[in-house]
mmCIF file of C-alpha atoms in Angstrom:
data_model
loop_
_atom_site.group_PDB
_atom_site.id
_atom_site.type_symbol
_atom_site.label_atom_id
_atom_site.label_comp_id
_atom_site.label_asym_id
_atom_site.label_seq_id
_atom_site.Cartn_x
_atom_site.Cartn_y
_atom_site.Cartn_z
ATOM 1 C CA UNK A 1 11.855 15.513 6.549
ATOM 2 C CA UNK A 2 12.437 14.210 10.064
ATOM 3 C CA UNK A 3 14.401 10.938 10.232
ATOM 4 C CA UNK A 4 12.261 8.235 11.805
ATOM 5 C CA UNK A 5 14.694 7.802 14.674
ATOM 6 C CA UNK A 6 14.135 11.464 15.560
ATOM 7 C CA UNK A 7 10.465 11.817 14.669
ATOM 8 C CA UNK A 8 8.091 11.748 17.613
ATOM 9 C CA UNK A 9 5.763 8.772 17.240
ATOM 10 C CA UNK A 10 2.850 11.210 17.299
ATOM 11 C CA UNK A 11 3.925 12.470 13.850
ATOM 12 C CA UNK A 12 3.864 9.038 12.267
ATOM 13 C CA UNK A 13 1.076 7.044 10.683
ATOM 14 C CA UNK A 14 0.890 3.476 11.946
ATOM 15 C CA UNK A 15 0.476 0.525 9.596
ATOM 16 C CA UNK A 16 -0.818 -2.566 11.385
ATOM 17 C CA UNK A 17 -0.117 -5.701 9.368
ATOM 18 C CA UNK A 18 -0.152 -9.505 9.604
ATOM 19 C CA UNK A 19 3.428 -10.537 10.355
ATOM 20 C CA UNK A 20 2.573 -14.198 9.703
ATOM 21 C CA UNK A 21 1.694 -13.445 6.071
ATOM 22 C CA UNK A 22 4.673 -13.388 3.696
ATOM 23 C CA UNK A 23 2.690 -11.601 0.996
ATOM 24 C CA UNK A 24 1.588 -8.972 3.540
ATOM 25 C CA UNK A 25 5.166 -8.368 4.683
ATOM 26 C CA UNK A 26 6.423 -8.210 1.089
ATOM 27 C CA UNK A 27 3.671 -5.713 0.163
ATOM 28 C CA UNK A 28 4.429 -3.608 3.218
ATOM 29 C CA UNK A 29 8.101 -3.645 2.253
ATOM 30 C CA UNK A 30 7.209 -2.044 -1.086
ATOM 31 C CA UNK A 31 5.079 0.591 0.613
ATOM 32 C CA UNK A 32 7.922 1.408 3.017
ATOM 33 C CA UNK A 33 10.369 1.717 0.104
ATOM 34 C CA UNK A 34 8.042 4.284 -1.470
ATOM 35 C CA UNK A 35 7.684 6.128 1.849
ATOM 36 C CA UNK A 36 10.729 8.335 1.315
ATOM 37 C CA UNK A 37 9.589 10.822 3.952
ATOM 38 C CA UNK A 38 9.404 8.004 6.524
ATOM 39 C CA UNK A 39 5.895 8.873 7.665
ATOM 40 C CA UNK A 40 4.863 5.247 8.218
ATOM 41 C CA UNK A 41 5.642 3.040 11.192
ATOM 42 C CA UNK A 42 4.802 -0.669 10.902
ATOM 43 C CA UNK A 43 3.409 -2.616 13.855
ATOM 44 C CA UNK A 44 2.369 -6.271 13.638
ATOM 45 C CA UNK A 45 -1.059 -7.483 14.660
ATOM 46 C CA UNK A 46 -0.750 -8.959 18.123
ATOM 47 C CA UNK A 47 1.650 -6.256 19.282
ATOM 48 C CA UNK A 48 0.315 -4.608 22.491
ATOM 49 C CA UNK A 49 0.225 -1.178 20.813
ATOM 50 C CA UNK A 50 -1.733 -2.626 17.889
ATOM 51 C CA UNK A 51 -4.127 -4.092 20.435
ATOM 52 C CA UNK A 52 -4.652 -0.649 21.958
ATOM 53 C CA UNK A 53 -5.212 0.989 18.575
ATOM 54 C CA UNK A 54 -7.715 -1.707 17.578
ATOM 55 C CA UNK A 55 -9.290 -2.234 21.004
ATOM 56 C CA UNK A 56 -12.800 -1.334 19.830
ATOM 57 C CA UNK A 57 -12.745 -3.979 17.065
ATOM 58 C CA UNK A 58 -13.671 -7.617 17.582
ATOM 59 C CA UNK A 59 -10.734 -10.012 17.140
ATOM 60 C CA UNK A 60 -11.998 -11.287 13.776
ATOM 61 C CA UNK A 61 -12.220 -7.715 12.417
ATOM 62 C CA UNK A 62 -8.688 -6.983 13.639
ATOM 63 C CA UNK A 63 -7.324 -9.979 11.750
ATOM 64 C CA UNK A 64 -9.471 -9.490 8.641
ATOM 65 C CA UNK A 65 -7.305 -6.743 7.126
ATOM 66 C CA UNK A 66 -4.480 -4.303 7.509
ATOM 67 C CA UNK A 67 -5.135 -1.029 9.322
ATOM 68 C CA UNK A 68 -3.774 2.485 8.894
ATOM 69 C CA UNK A 69 -3.953 4.788 11.906
ATOM 70 C CA UNK A 70 -3.345 8.523 11.544
ATOM 71 C CA UNK A 71 -1.337 10.510 14.090
ATOM 72 C CA UNK A 72 -4.632 11.806 15.539
ATOM 73 C CA UNK A 73 -6.006 8.262 15.930
ATOM 74 C CA UNK A 74 -8.306 8.044 12.903
ATOM 75 C CA UNK A 75 -8.334 4.467 11.633
ATOM 76 C CA UNK A 76 -8.791 3.159 8.089
ATOM 77 C CA UNK A 77 -9.023 -0.558 7.369
ATOM 78 C CA UNK A 78 -8.919 -2.761 4.278
ATOM 79 C CA UNK A 79 -9.734 -0.895 1.030
ATOM 80 C CA UNK A 80 -10.709 2.220 2.979
ATOM 81 C CA UNK A 81 -7.034 2.634 3.889
ATOM 82 C CA UNK A 82 -5.752 2.833 0.336
ATOM 83 C CA UNK A 83 -6.597 6.493 -0.419
ATOM 84 C CA UNK A 84 -5.024 7.932 2.757
ATOM 85 C CA UNK A 85 -2.009 5.638 2.367
ATOM 86 C CA UNK A 86 -1.458 6.722 -1.230
ATOM 87 C CA UNK A 87 -1.683 10.398 -0.220
ATOM 88 C CA UNK A 88 1.309 9.836 2.063
ATOM 89 C CA UNK A 89 3.482 8.546 -0.768
ATOM 90 C CA UNK A 90 5.258 10.573 -3.457
ATOM 91 C CA UNK A 91 3.033 10.939 -6.517
ATOM 92 C CA UNK A 92 0.149 9.305 -4.715
ATOM 93 C CA UNK A 93 -2.455 12.072 -4.745
ATOM 94 C CA UNK A 94 -3.925 11.272 -8.186
ATOM 95 C CA UNK A 95 -4.123 7.511 -7.538
ATOM 96 C CA UNK A 96 -5.615 8.272 -4.101
ATOM 97 C CA UNK A 97 -8.332 10.366 -5.698
ATOM 98 C CA UNK A 98 -9.171 7.558 -8.090
ATOM 99 C CA UNK A 99 -9.191 4.930 -5.314
ATOM 100 C CA UNK A 100 -11.473 7.151 -3.227
ATOM 101 C CA UNK A 101 -13.821 7.817 -6.151
ATOM 102 C CA UNK A 102 -14.321 4.107 -6.794
ATOM 103 C CA UNK A 103 -14.280 3.057 -3.131
ATOM 104 C CA UNK A 104 -16.688 0.114 -3.475
ATOM 105 C CA UNK A 105 -14.401 -1.269 -6.194
ATOM 106 C CA UNK A 106 -11.320 -0.561 -4.071
ATOM 107 C CA UNK A 107 -12.880 -2.507 -1.199
ATOM 108 C CA UNK A 108 -13.758 -5.452 -3.451
ATOM 109 C CA UNK A 109 -10.270 -5.492 -4.963
ATOM 110 C CA UNK A 110 -8.718 -5.454 -1.502
ATOM 111 C CA UNK A 111 -10.949 -8.339 -0.379
ATOM 112 C CA UNK A 112 -10.085 -10.337 -3.516
ATOM 113 C CA UNK A 113 -6.356 -9.972 -2.888
ATOM 114 C CA UNK A 114 -6.641 -10.546 0.874
ATOM 115 C CA UNK A 115 -8.739 -13.663 0.416
ATOM 116 C CA UNK A 116 -6.200 -15.075 -2.053
ATOM 117 C CA UNK A 117 -2.979 -13.787 -0.500
ATOM 118 C CA UNK A 118 -1.548 -17.300 -0.343
ATOM 119 C CA UNK A 119 -1.884 -17.563 -4.122
ATOM 120 C CA UNK A 120 -0.486 -14.066 -4.701
ATOM 121 C CA UNK A 121 2.343 -14.812 -2.288
ATOM 122 C CA UNK A 122 3.572 -17.987 -4.012
ATOM 123 C CA UNK A 123 5.778 -16.175 -6.549
ATOM 124 C CA UNK A 124 7.325 -13.997 -3.823
ATOM 125 C CA UNK A 125 10.776 -15.394 -3.142
ATOM 126 C CA UNK A 126 12.244 -16.014 0.286
ATOM 127 C CA UNK A 127 14.903 -13.428 -0.535
ATOM 128 C CA UNK A 128 12.255 -10.802 -1.321
ATOM 129 C CA UNK A 129 10.503 -11.548 1.973
ATOM 130 C CA UNK A 130 13.821 -11.322 3.830
ATOM 131 C CA UNK A 131 14.523 -7.874 2.339
ATOM 132 C CA UNK A 132 11.014 -6.744 3.296
ATOM 133 C CA UNK A 133 11.501 -8.087 6.827
ATOM 134 C CA UNK A 134 14.758 -6.157 7.157
ATOM 135 C CA UNK A 135 13.092 -2.913 6.068
ATOM 136 C CA UNK A 136 10.131 -3.499 8.372
ATOM 137 C CA UNK A 137 12.501 -4.150 11.289
ATOM 138 C CA UNK A 138 14.440 -0.971 10.514
ATOM 139 C CA UNK A 139 11.260 1.111 10.411
ATOM 140 C CA UNK A 140 9.813 -0.524 13.535
ATOM 141 C CA UNK A 141 12.773 0.496 15.682
#
């Protein structure tokens, strides 16, 4: 394992997320906690690098979901990003296989959560969001 401070950015997967969404930040915080090998680097939508990585997408498509970009530049968005993300996490290969096998369902589930993230975010405490923000800031450095 290469510590993130020492890992060349080209070795890391980039997670592009909505920094204005508390539920999104809280969810990303959980993903980063599971990312023990520190293979993920978060970047908020609107960041110039995120703009470069998403340059071929219209603005509404950029904002419509999270995006996962591999070190070689392959991009996965919304539910399509779940299988490759899970494969990066400890114990994630079996769940990734299931998510990939039922991809239309994975996409619908993602859309359901994304479209109701305000509702799902209501029970998330300010303290939980603060802890997620701290982890995101640490991993963004």
